[in-house]
Amino acid sequence: MRATVLVVLLVAASGQFHGVAAQGACAKETVDRGLGAIPTACPQGQLLQSGLCYSYCSQDWPYGVYLQEGRCYSLCPPGYTDSDPVGRRGLTCSQVATTCPDGSAPKDGVCAGACPPGFSRDAGGELCRFDCINGLAPDPSAPEAGPAVSWCAGGSCSADEEDVPGLGCLAKCEEGDVSAGVDCLGACPDGFAPLGATCFRAHSVVRKPCCCTQGVCCSNCQAGYEDRGCTCEREAQIVPRPRYARAVRPKPLPTPREVRFPKPVSVVNVYSKQVESMEGRVPTVCEAGKVLESGLCWASCPEGHVSLLNMCTRRCPPDYVDCGQFCAPPGTPFTACAELGAAALPSCAGRYRRGAGA
């Protein structure tokens, strides 16, 4: 820095100067400290990026973290590639898998996905084939791999069922009962004989030991018989046979096994990064030897000087009255400083006692 002497030339309207304050007054010394510079350093514990100061990112994120242009990004897992490896602003990481979830190798860059519910992978491993149900089983003579049609066949009734043609599988009748379509026919009452869906009892005549005469019977007939004088008779009778319904289940018919293609699964595994935006602040730290004033970094003023932007102004000599850019002799009233605006004053450089006012 270079020292300069500020010489003020102020000309009064009359061209003359007079006043007691000017007698022994002097102009302050000034030092030009150059232009101010924008701060380029951050406070301790902050990082400078793109001209702004940011707090360090949290260190408890999985796989690590880094700061890039005001945002904290989590690092990619081992073996994954950043979607923006150059700018490092990618939001995802990716990895190309070498094996499928089921352990098989990818084909044409994809893995065969799982089969939908009710379907199983066929023998070739590339298609999903419908699972046989209702007692049916895959037809052993039909192909079990590839797009060719195969069948579910071999449907049969269970051991507790009766295979009734045209009706399906019906629950077996109770022991001693007879099947009658979807129903079962029970046993006939005592004394009746089965007759199809009915029970038949034949006409019966029983001769009495004696004949009835003049309204007096020698014996009574059995219950259900009618007294005919010398005989007891019972008419023939037909009654419905006891009947009850039984469970019916359609007999499974051979059905074609539907074929579906498993949904392809990408072999690219994607990891979404954790991202957090950070607040950037203007740097406020100057380089060594400079001080921050009015938002700029300036060279430090010499001892005994005060700063104002790019100028360092030396304080007045001891006991002198500070009149802004000037210094008035000791004992000068402060109100007399106004008289110093119309004269060319010498520098105060020689007015300091050794070791004072530095």
GROMACS .gro file of C-alpha atoms in nm:
model
  358
    1MET     CA    1   0.000   0.000   0.000
    2ARG     CA    2   0.113   0.353  -0.060
    3ALA     CA    3   0.065   0.641   0.175
    4THR     CA    4  -0.087   0.955   0.036
    5VAL     CA    5  -0.140   1.292   0.188
    6LEU     CA    6  -0.488   1.422   0.156
    7VAL     CA    7  -0.478   1.783   0.058
    8VAL     CA    8  -0.811   1.950   0.050
    9LEU     CA    9  -0.852   2.254  -0.163
   10LEU     CA   10  -1.163   2.430  -0.073
   11VAL     CA   11  -1.221   2.775  -0.205
   12ALA     CA   12  -1.464   3.003  -0.028
   13ALA     CA   13  -1.693   3.223  -0.222
   14SER     CA   14  -1.478   3.526  -0.127
   15GLY     CA   15  -1.149   3.344  -0.210
   16GLN     CA   16  -1.015   3.417   0.138
   17PHE     CA   17  -0.994   3.209   0.461
   18HIS     CA   18  -1.005   3.337   0.809
   19GLY     CA   19  -1.086   3.179   1.150
   20VAL     CA   20  -0.910   3.071   1.462
   21ALA     CA   21  -0.972   2.702   1.392
   22ALA     CA   22  -0.755   2.707   1.079
   23GLN     CA   23  -0.454   2.829   1.269
   24GLY     CA   24  -0.254   2.511   1.342
   25ALA     CA   25  -0.514   2.279   1.182
   26CYS     CA   26  -0.402   1.990   0.957
   27ALA     CA   27  -0.543   1.735   0.714
   28LYS     CA   28  -0.556   1.368   0.817
   29GLU     CA   29  -0.322   1.119   0.651
   30THR     CA   30  -0.490   0.854   0.434
   31VAL     CA   31  -0.382   0.519   0.289
   32ASP     CA   32  -0.545   0.367  -0.019
   33ARG     CA   33  -0.593  -0.005   0.054
   34GLY     CA   34  -0.710  -0.097  -0.294
   35LEU     CA   35  -1.030  -0.261  -0.407
   36GLY     CA   36  -1.238  -0.488  -0.186
   37ALA     CA   37  -1.270  -0.856  -0.282
   38ILE     CA   38  -1.562  -1.094  -0.242
   39PRO     CA   39  -1.504  -1.344   0.045
   40THR     CA   40  -1.407  -1.688  -0.083
   41ALA     CA   41  -1.380  -1.893   0.237
   42CYS     CA   42  -1.643  -2.051   0.464
   43PRO     CA   43  -1.669  -2.069   0.842
   44GLN     CA   44  -1.528  -2.378   1.008
   45GLY     CA   45  -1.750  -2.682   0.961
   46GLN     CA   46  -1.882  -2.569   0.620
   47LEU     CA   47  -1.784  -2.655   0.264
   48LEU     CA   48  -1.753  -2.415  -0.031
   49GLN     CA   49  -1.926  -2.523  -0.353
   50SER     CA   50  -2.030  -2.309  -0.650
   51GLY     CA   51  -1.957  -1.990  -0.456
   52LEU     CA   52  -2.175  -2.078  -0.155
   53CYS     CA   53  -2.110  -2.230   0.187
   54TYR     CA   54  -2.293  -2.548   0.285
   55SER     CA   55  -2.302  -2.753   0.602
   56TYR     CA   56  -2.155  -3.101   0.567
   57CYS     CA   57  -2.400  -3.380   0.480
   58SER     CA   58  -2.517  -3.628   0.741
   59GLN     CA   59  -2.280  -3.921   0.768
   60ASP     CA   60  -2.535  -4.186   0.878
   61TRP     CA   61  -2.676  -4.258   0.532
   62PRO     CA   62  -2.627  -4.610   0.391
   63TYR     CA   63  -2.325  -4.650   0.162
   64GLY     CA   64  -2.201  -4.294   0.238
   65VAL     CA   65  -2.296  -3.946   0.118
   66TYR     CA   66  -2.154  -3.654  -0.083
   67LEU     CA   67  -2.247  -3.290  -0.150
   68GLN     CA   68  -2.303  -3.177  -0.507
   69GLU     CA   69  -2.435  -2.832  -0.603
   70GLY     CA   70  -2.633  -2.775  -0.287
   71ARG     CA   71  -2.777  -3.126  -0.251
   72CYS     CA   72  -2.668  -3.424  -0.047
   73TYR     CA   73  -2.672  -3.754  -0.243
   74SER     CA   74  -2.627  -4.102  -0.100
   75LEU     CA   75  -2.358  -4.309  -0.267
   76CYS     CA   76  -2.447  -4.610  -0.479
   77PRO     CA   77  -2.434  -4.959  -0.326
   78PRO     CA   78  -2.126  -5.164  -0.415
   79GLY     CA   79  -2.143  -5.287  -0.774
   80TYR     CA   80  -2.400  -5.024  -0.882
   81THR     CA   81  -2.341  -4.747  -1.137
   82ASP     CA   82  -2.457  -4.387  -1.091
   83SER     CA   83  -2.709  -4.274  -1.352
   84ASP     CA   84  -2.506  -3.950  -1.386
   85PRO     CA   85  -2.144  -4.056  -1.329
   86VAL     CA   86  -2.005  -3.728  -1.470
   87GLY     CA   87  -2.223  -3.461  -1.309
   88ARG     CA   88  -2.292  -3.681  -1.006
   89ARG     CA   89  -2.647  -3.550  -0.988
   90GLY     CA   90  -2.821  -3.878  -1.070
   91LEU     CA   91  -3.115  -3.987  -0.860
   92THR     CA   92  -3.071  -4.361  -0.917
   93CYS     CA   93  -2.805  -4.630  -0.936
   94SER     CA   94  -2.830  -4.943  -1.148
   95GLN     CA   95  -2.677  -5.288  -1.167
   96VAL     CA   96  -2.716  -5.549  -1.441
   97ALA     CA   97  -2.787  -5.884  -1.276
   98THR     CA   98  -2.612  -6.196  -1.401
   99THR     CA   99  -2.867  -6.437  -1.255
  100CYS     CA  100  -3.246  -6.433  -1.226
  101PRO     CA  101  -3.428  -6.450  -0.890
  102ASP     CA  102  -3.490  -6.822  -0.944
  103GLY     CA  103  -3.122  -6.883  -1.010
  104SER     CA  104  -3.151  -6.920  -1.387
  105ALA     CA  105  -2.956  -6.716  -1.640
  106PRO     CA  106  -3.124  -6.418  -1.813
  107LYS     CA  107  -3.239  -6.469  -2.171
  108ASP     CA  108  -3.223  -6.176  -2.410
  109GLY     CA  109  -3.158  -5.944  -2.118
  110VAL     CA  110  -3.466  -6.040  -1.916
  111CYS     CA  111  -3.572  -6.299  -1.662
  112ALA     CA  112  -3.898  -6.494  -1.675
  113GLY     CA  113  -4.122  -6.374  -1.396
  114ALA     CA  114  -4.339  -6.579  -1.163
  115CYS     CA  115  -4.650  -6.754  -1.294
  116PRO     CA  116  -4.992  -6.610  -1.200
  117PRO     CA  117  -5.195  -6.787  -0.927
  118GLY     CA  118  -5.330  -7.123  -1.045
  119PHE     CA  119  -5.049  -7.170  -1.297
  120SER     CA  120  -4.719  -7.354  -1.277
  121ARG     CA  121  -4.405  -7.346  -1.489
  122ASP     CA  122  -4.410  -7.619  -1.756
  123ALA     CA  123  -4.138  -7.875  -1.808
  124GLY     CA  124  -3.950  -7.642  -2.045
  125GLY     CA  125  -3.946  -7.366  -1.786
  126GLU     CA  126  -4.055  -7.096  -2.033
  127LEU     CA  127  -4.435  -7.111  -2.011
  128CYS     CA  128  -4.697  -7.114  -1.737
  129ARG     CA  129  -4.954  -7.392  -1.768
  130PHE     CA  130  -5.290  -7.408  -1.587
  131ASP     CA  131  -5.297  -7.640  -1.284
  132CYS     CA  132  -5.550  -7.924  -1.307
  133ILE     CA  133  -5.828  -7.910  -1.046
  134ASN     CA  134  -6.145  -8.099  -0.945
  135GLY     CA  135  -5.969  -8.432  -0.936
  136LEU     CA  136  -5.829  -8.398  -1.288
  137ALA     CA  137  -5.466  -8.470  -1.361
  138PRO     CA  138  -5.241  -8.379  -1.652
  139ASP     CA  139  -5.288  -8.612  -1.943
  140PRO     CA  140  -4.962  -8.810  -1.959
  141SER     CA  141  -4.996  -8.846  -2.336
  142ALA     CA  142  -5.006  -8.466  -2.391
  143PRO     CA  143  -4.687  -8.257  -2.420
  144GLU     CA  144  -4.581  -8.079  -2.102
  145ALA     CA  145  -4.350  -7.825  -2.264
  146GLY     CA  146  -4.388  -7.570  -2.540
  147PRO     CA  147  -4.703  -7.406  -2.677
  148ALA     CA  148  -4.877  -7.732  -2.780
  149VAL     CA  149  -5.215  -7.795  -2.616
  150SER     CA  150  -5.222  -8.034  -2.321
  151TRP     CA  151  -5.521  -8.159  -2.125
  152CYS     CA  152  -5.644  -8.216  -1.775
  153ALA     CA  153  -5.804  -8.561  -1.780
  154GLY     CA  154  -5.876  -8.865  -1.564
  155GLY     CA  155  -6.156  -8.713  -1.362
  156SER     CA  156  -6.334  -8.968  -1.138
  157CYS     CA  157  -6.570  -8.980  -0.842
  158SER     CA  158  -6.440  -9.036  -0.494
  159ALA     CA  159  -6.489  -9.354  -0.286
  160ASP     CA  160  -6.782  -9.192  -0.105
  161GLU     CA  161  -6.954  -9.106  -0.431
  162GLU     CA  162  -7.146  -9.296  -0.695
  163ASP     CA  163  -7.075  -9.232  -1.061
  164VAL     CA  164  -7.420  -9.182  -1.215
  165PRO     CA  165  -7.406  -9.140  -1.595
  166GLY     CA  166  -7.546  -8.810  -1.704
  167LEU     CA  167  -7.570  -8.679  -1.349
  168GLY     CA  168  -7.214  -8.677  -1.220
  169CYS     CA  169  -7.081  -8.783  -0.884
  170LEU     CA  170  -7.355  -8.840  -0.623
  171ALA     CA  171  -7.312  -8.917  -0.257
  172LYS     CA  172  -7.367  -9.286  -0.190
  173CYS     CA  173  -7.696  -9.390  -0.029
  174GLU     CA  174  -7.702  -9.525   0.323
  175GLU     CA  175  -7.653  -9.896   0.359
  176GLY     CA  176  -7.964 -10.089   0.249
  177ASP     CA  177  -8.112  -9.792   0.062
  178VAL     CA  178  -8.152  -9.785  -0.313
  179SER     CA  179  -8.024  -9.526  -0.557
  180ALA     CA  180  -8.297  -9.350  -0.756
  181GLY     CA  181  -8.131  -9.076  -0.966
  182VAL     CA  182  -8.043  -8.781  -0.751
  183ASP     CA  183  -8.239  -8.936  -0.459
  184CYS     CA  184  -8.212  -9.239  -0.238
  185LEU     CA  185  -8.509  -9.469  -0.160
  186GLY     CA  186  -8.532  -9.591   0.197
  187ALA     CA  187  -8.665  -9.921   0.341
  188CYS     CA  188  -9.037  -9.998   0.325
  189PRO     CA  189  -9.247 -10.024   0.644
  190ASP     CA  190  -9.291 -10.367   0.798
  191GLY     CA  191  -9.528 -10.584   0.594
  192PHE     CA  192  -9.468 -10.384   0.274
  193ALA     CA  193  -9.255 -10.494  -0.015
  194PRO     CA  194  -9.059 -10.255  -0.236
  195LEU     CA  195  -9.230 -10.184  -0.569
  196GLY     CA  196  -9.020  -9.928  -0.757
  197ALA     CA  197  -9.068  -9.595  -0.586
  198THR     CA  198  -9.354  -9.736  -0.375
  199CYS     CA  199  -9.417  -9.999  -0.113
  200PHE     CA  200  -9.690 -10.262  -0.183
  201ARG     CA  201  -9.893 -10.477   0.058
  202ALA     CA  202 -10.120 -10.748  -0.094
  203HIS     CA  203 -10.488 -10.819  -0.016
  204SER     CA  204 -10.519 -11.052   0.289
  205VAL     CA  205 -10.806 -11.276   0.411
  206VAL     CA  206 -10.796 -11.451   0.749
  207ARG     CA  207 -11.070 -11.708   0.837
  208LYS     CA  208 -11.215 -11.670   1.182
  209PRO     CA  209 -11.258 -11.969   1.416
  210CYS     CA  210 -11.634 -11.905   1.411
  211CYS     CA  211 -11.884 -11.702   1.219
  212CYS     CA  212 -12.076 -11.414   1.356
  213THR     CA  213 -12.454 -11.477   1.402
  214GLN     CA  214 -12.724 -11.237   1.498
  215GLY     CA  215 -12.465 -10.960   1.544
  216VAL     CA  216 -12.250 -11.153   1.786
  217CYS     CA  217 -11.892 -11.231   1.680
  218CYS     CA  218 -11.708 -11.522   1.824
  219SER     CA  219 -11.368 -11.343   1.790
  220ASN     CA  220 -11.217 -11.003   1.703
  221CYS     CA  221 -11.011 -10.933   1.390
  222GLN     CA  222 -10.650 -10.801   1.408
  223ALA     CA  223 -10.580 -10.431   1.378
  224GLY     CA  224 -10.609 -10.324   1.020
  225TYR     CA  225 -10.849 -10.606   0.924
  226GLU     CA  226 -11.218 -10.569   0.863
  227ASP     CA  227 -11.467 -10.822   1.008
  228ARG     CA  228 -11.661 -10.992   0.731
  229GLY     CA  229 -11.857 -11.240   0.943
  230CYS     CA  230 -11.663 -11.556   0.899
  231THR     CA  231 -11.338 -11.388   0.784
  232CYS     CA  232 -11.116 -11.090   0.857
  233GLU     CA  233 -11.002 -10.907   0.545
  234ARG     CA  234 -10.742 -10.637   0.466
  235GLU     CA  235 -10.740 -10.455   0.133
  236ALA     CA  236 -10.425 -10.427  -0.081
  237GLN     CA  237 -10.231 -10.102  -0.022
  238ILE     CA  238  -9.960  -9.900  -0.199
  239VAL     CA  239  -9.767  -9.618  -0.018
  240PRO     CA  240  -9.478  -9.395  -0.136
  241ARG     CA  241  -9.141  -9.530  -0.051
  242PRO     CA  242  -8.929  -9.311   0.184
  243ARG     CA  243  -8.705  -9.080  -0.027
  244TYR     CA  244  -8.425  -8.832   0.052
  245ALA     CA  245  -8.197  -8.621  -0.165
  246ARG     CA  246  -7.821  -8.664  -0.180
  247ALA     CA  247  -7.532  -8.435  -0.271
  248VAL     CA  248  -7.456  -8.403  -0.640
  249ARG     CA  249  -7.121  -8.292  -0.789
  250PRO     CA  250  -7.064  -8.260  -1.161
  251LYS     CA  251  -6.809  -8.507  -1.281
  252PRO     CA  252  -6.501  -8.320  -1.404
  253LEU     CA  253  -6.469  -8.326  -1.779
  254PRO     CA  254  -6.139  -8.322  -1.965
  255THR     CA  255  -6.033  -7.961  -2.017
  256PRO     CA  256  -5.748  -7.802  -2.211
  257ARG     CA  257  -5.473  -7.653  -1.998
  258GLU     CA  258  -5.445  -7.281  -2.060
  259VAL     CA  259  -5.096  -7.154  -2.139
  260ARG     CA  260  -4.964  -6.810  -2.043
  261PHE     CA  261  -4.632  -6.641  -2.086
  262PRO     CA  262  -4.473  -6.530  -1.757
  263LYS     CA  263  -4.431  -6.156  -1.728
  264PRO     CA  264  -4.072  -6.063  -1.813
  265VAL     CA  265  -3.862  -5.917  -1.532
  266SER     CA  266  -3.581  -5.675  -1.608
  267VAL     CA  267  -3.233  -5.791  -1.512
  268VAL     CA  268  -3.144  -5.430  -1.423
  269ASN     CA  269  -3.168  -5.368  -1.049
  270VAL     CA  270  -3.240  -5.003  -0.965
  271TYR     CA  271  -3.152  -4.831  -0.637
  272SER     CA  272  -3.314  -4.492  -0.564
  273LYS     CA  273  -3.075  -4.253  -0.398
  274GLN     CA  274  -3.153  -4.060  -0.083
  275VAL     CA  275  -3.140  -3.687  -0.163
  276GLU     CA  276  -3.163  -3.380   0.060
  277SER     CA  277  -3.144  -3.014  -0.044
  278MET     CA  278  -2.911  -2.796   0.163
  279GLU     CA  279  -2.925  -2.421   0.228
  280GLY     CA  280  -2.630  -2.231   0.080
  281ARG     CA  281  -2.495  -1.911   0.237
  282VAL     CA  282  -2.265  -1.642   0.102
  283PRO     CA  283  -1.901  -1.688   0.219
  284THR     CA  284  -1.808  -1.462   0.509
  285VAL     CA  285  -1.443  -1.552   0.574
  286CYS     CA  286  -1.154  -1.355   0.419
  287GLU     CA  287  -0.806  -1.479   0.345
  288ALA     CA  288  -0.530  -1.417   0.596
  289GLY     CA  289  -0.432  -1.052   0.631
  290LYS     CA  290  -0.768  -0.914   0.521
  291VAL     CA  291  -1.077  -0.810   0.714
  292LEU     CA  292  -1.447  -0.831   0.627
  293GLU     CA  293  -1.618  -0.493   0.602
  294SER     CA  294  -1.942  -0.408   0.421
  295GLY     CA  295  -1.950  -0.759   0.275
  296LEU     CA  296  -1.605  -0.734   0.111
  297CYS     CA  297  -1.253  -0.833   0.207
  298TRP     CA  298  -1.008  -0.542   0.247
  299ALA     CA  299  -0.644  -0.512   0.339
  300SER     CA  300  -0.608  -0.435   0.709
  301CYS     CA  301  -0.545  -0.068   0.790
  302PRO     CA  302  -0.219   0.030   0.963
  303GLU     CA  303  -0.232   0.068   1.339
  304GLY     CA  304  -0.389   0.395   1.443
  305HIS     CA  305  -0.600   0.423   1.130
  306VAL     CA  306  -0.973   0.382   1.083
  307SER     CA  307  -1.126   0.232   0.769
  308LEU     CA  308  -1.391   0.360   0.532
  309LEU     CA  309  -1.432   0.138   0.224
  310ASN     CA  310  -1.103   0.157   0.029
  311MET     CA  311  -0.940   0.430   0.244
  312CYS     CA  312  -0.759   0.409   0.576
  313THR     CA  313  -0.757   0.746   0.762
  314ARG     CA  314  -0.512   0.813   1.044
  315ARG     CA  315  -0.654   0.932   1.373
  316CYS     CA  316  -0.580   1.292   1.486
  317PRO     CA  317  -0.265   1.364   1.688
  318PRO     CA  318  -0.307   1.350   2.066
  319ASP     CA  319  -0.530   1.622   2.211
  320TYR     CA  320  -0.629   1.747   1.865
  321VAL     CA  321  -0.998   1.790   1.790
  322ASP     CA  322  -1.135   1.546   1.527
  323CYS     CA  323  -1.313   1.747   1.258
  324GLY     CA  324  -1.383   1.463   1.015
  325GLN     CA  325  -1.114   1.495   0.742
  326PHE     CA  326  -0.927   1.750   0.945
  327CYS     CA  327  -0.773   1.788   1.287
  328ALA     CA  328  -0.802   2.119   1.480
  329PRO     CA  329  -0.549   2.236   1.742
  330PRO     CA  330  -0.609   2.141   2.105
  331GLY     CA  331  -0.874   2.352   2.275
  332THR     CA  332  -1.060   2.434   1.953
  333PRO     CA  333  -1.437   2.424   2.007
  334PHE     CA  334  -1.597   2.147   1.802
  335THR     CA  335  -1.840   2.399   1.659
  336ALA     CA  336  -1.546   2.577   1.497
  337CYS     CA  337  -1.475   2.273   1.276
  338ALA     CA  338  -1.706   2.423   1.017
  339GLU     CA  339  -1.445   2.696   0.951
  340LEU     CA  340  -1.202   2.438   0.811
  341GLY     CA  341  -1.388   2.397   0.483
  342ALA     CA  342  -1.217   2.684   0.297
  343ALA     CA  343  -0.842   2.636   0.326
  344ALA     CA  344  -0.555   2.426   0.201
  345LEU     CA  345  -0.425   2.256   0.516
  346PRO     CA  346  -0.094   2.082   0.567
  347SER     CA  347  -0.071   1.716   0.656
  348CYS     CA  348  -0.084   1.608   1.016
  349ALA     CA  349   0.217   1.381   0.957
  350GLY     CA  350   0.457   1.587   1.167
  351ARG     CA  351   0.220   1.654   1.455
  352TYR     CA  352   0.253   1.318   1.633
  353ARG     CA  353   0.474   1.268   1.935
  354ARG     CA  354   0.702   0.971   1.910
  355GLY     CA  355   0.508   0.656   2.004
  356ALA     CA  356   0.170   0.837   2.019
  357GLY     CA  357  -0.120   0.845   1.775
  358ALA     CA  358   0.029   0.564   1.569
   0.00000   0.00000   0.00000
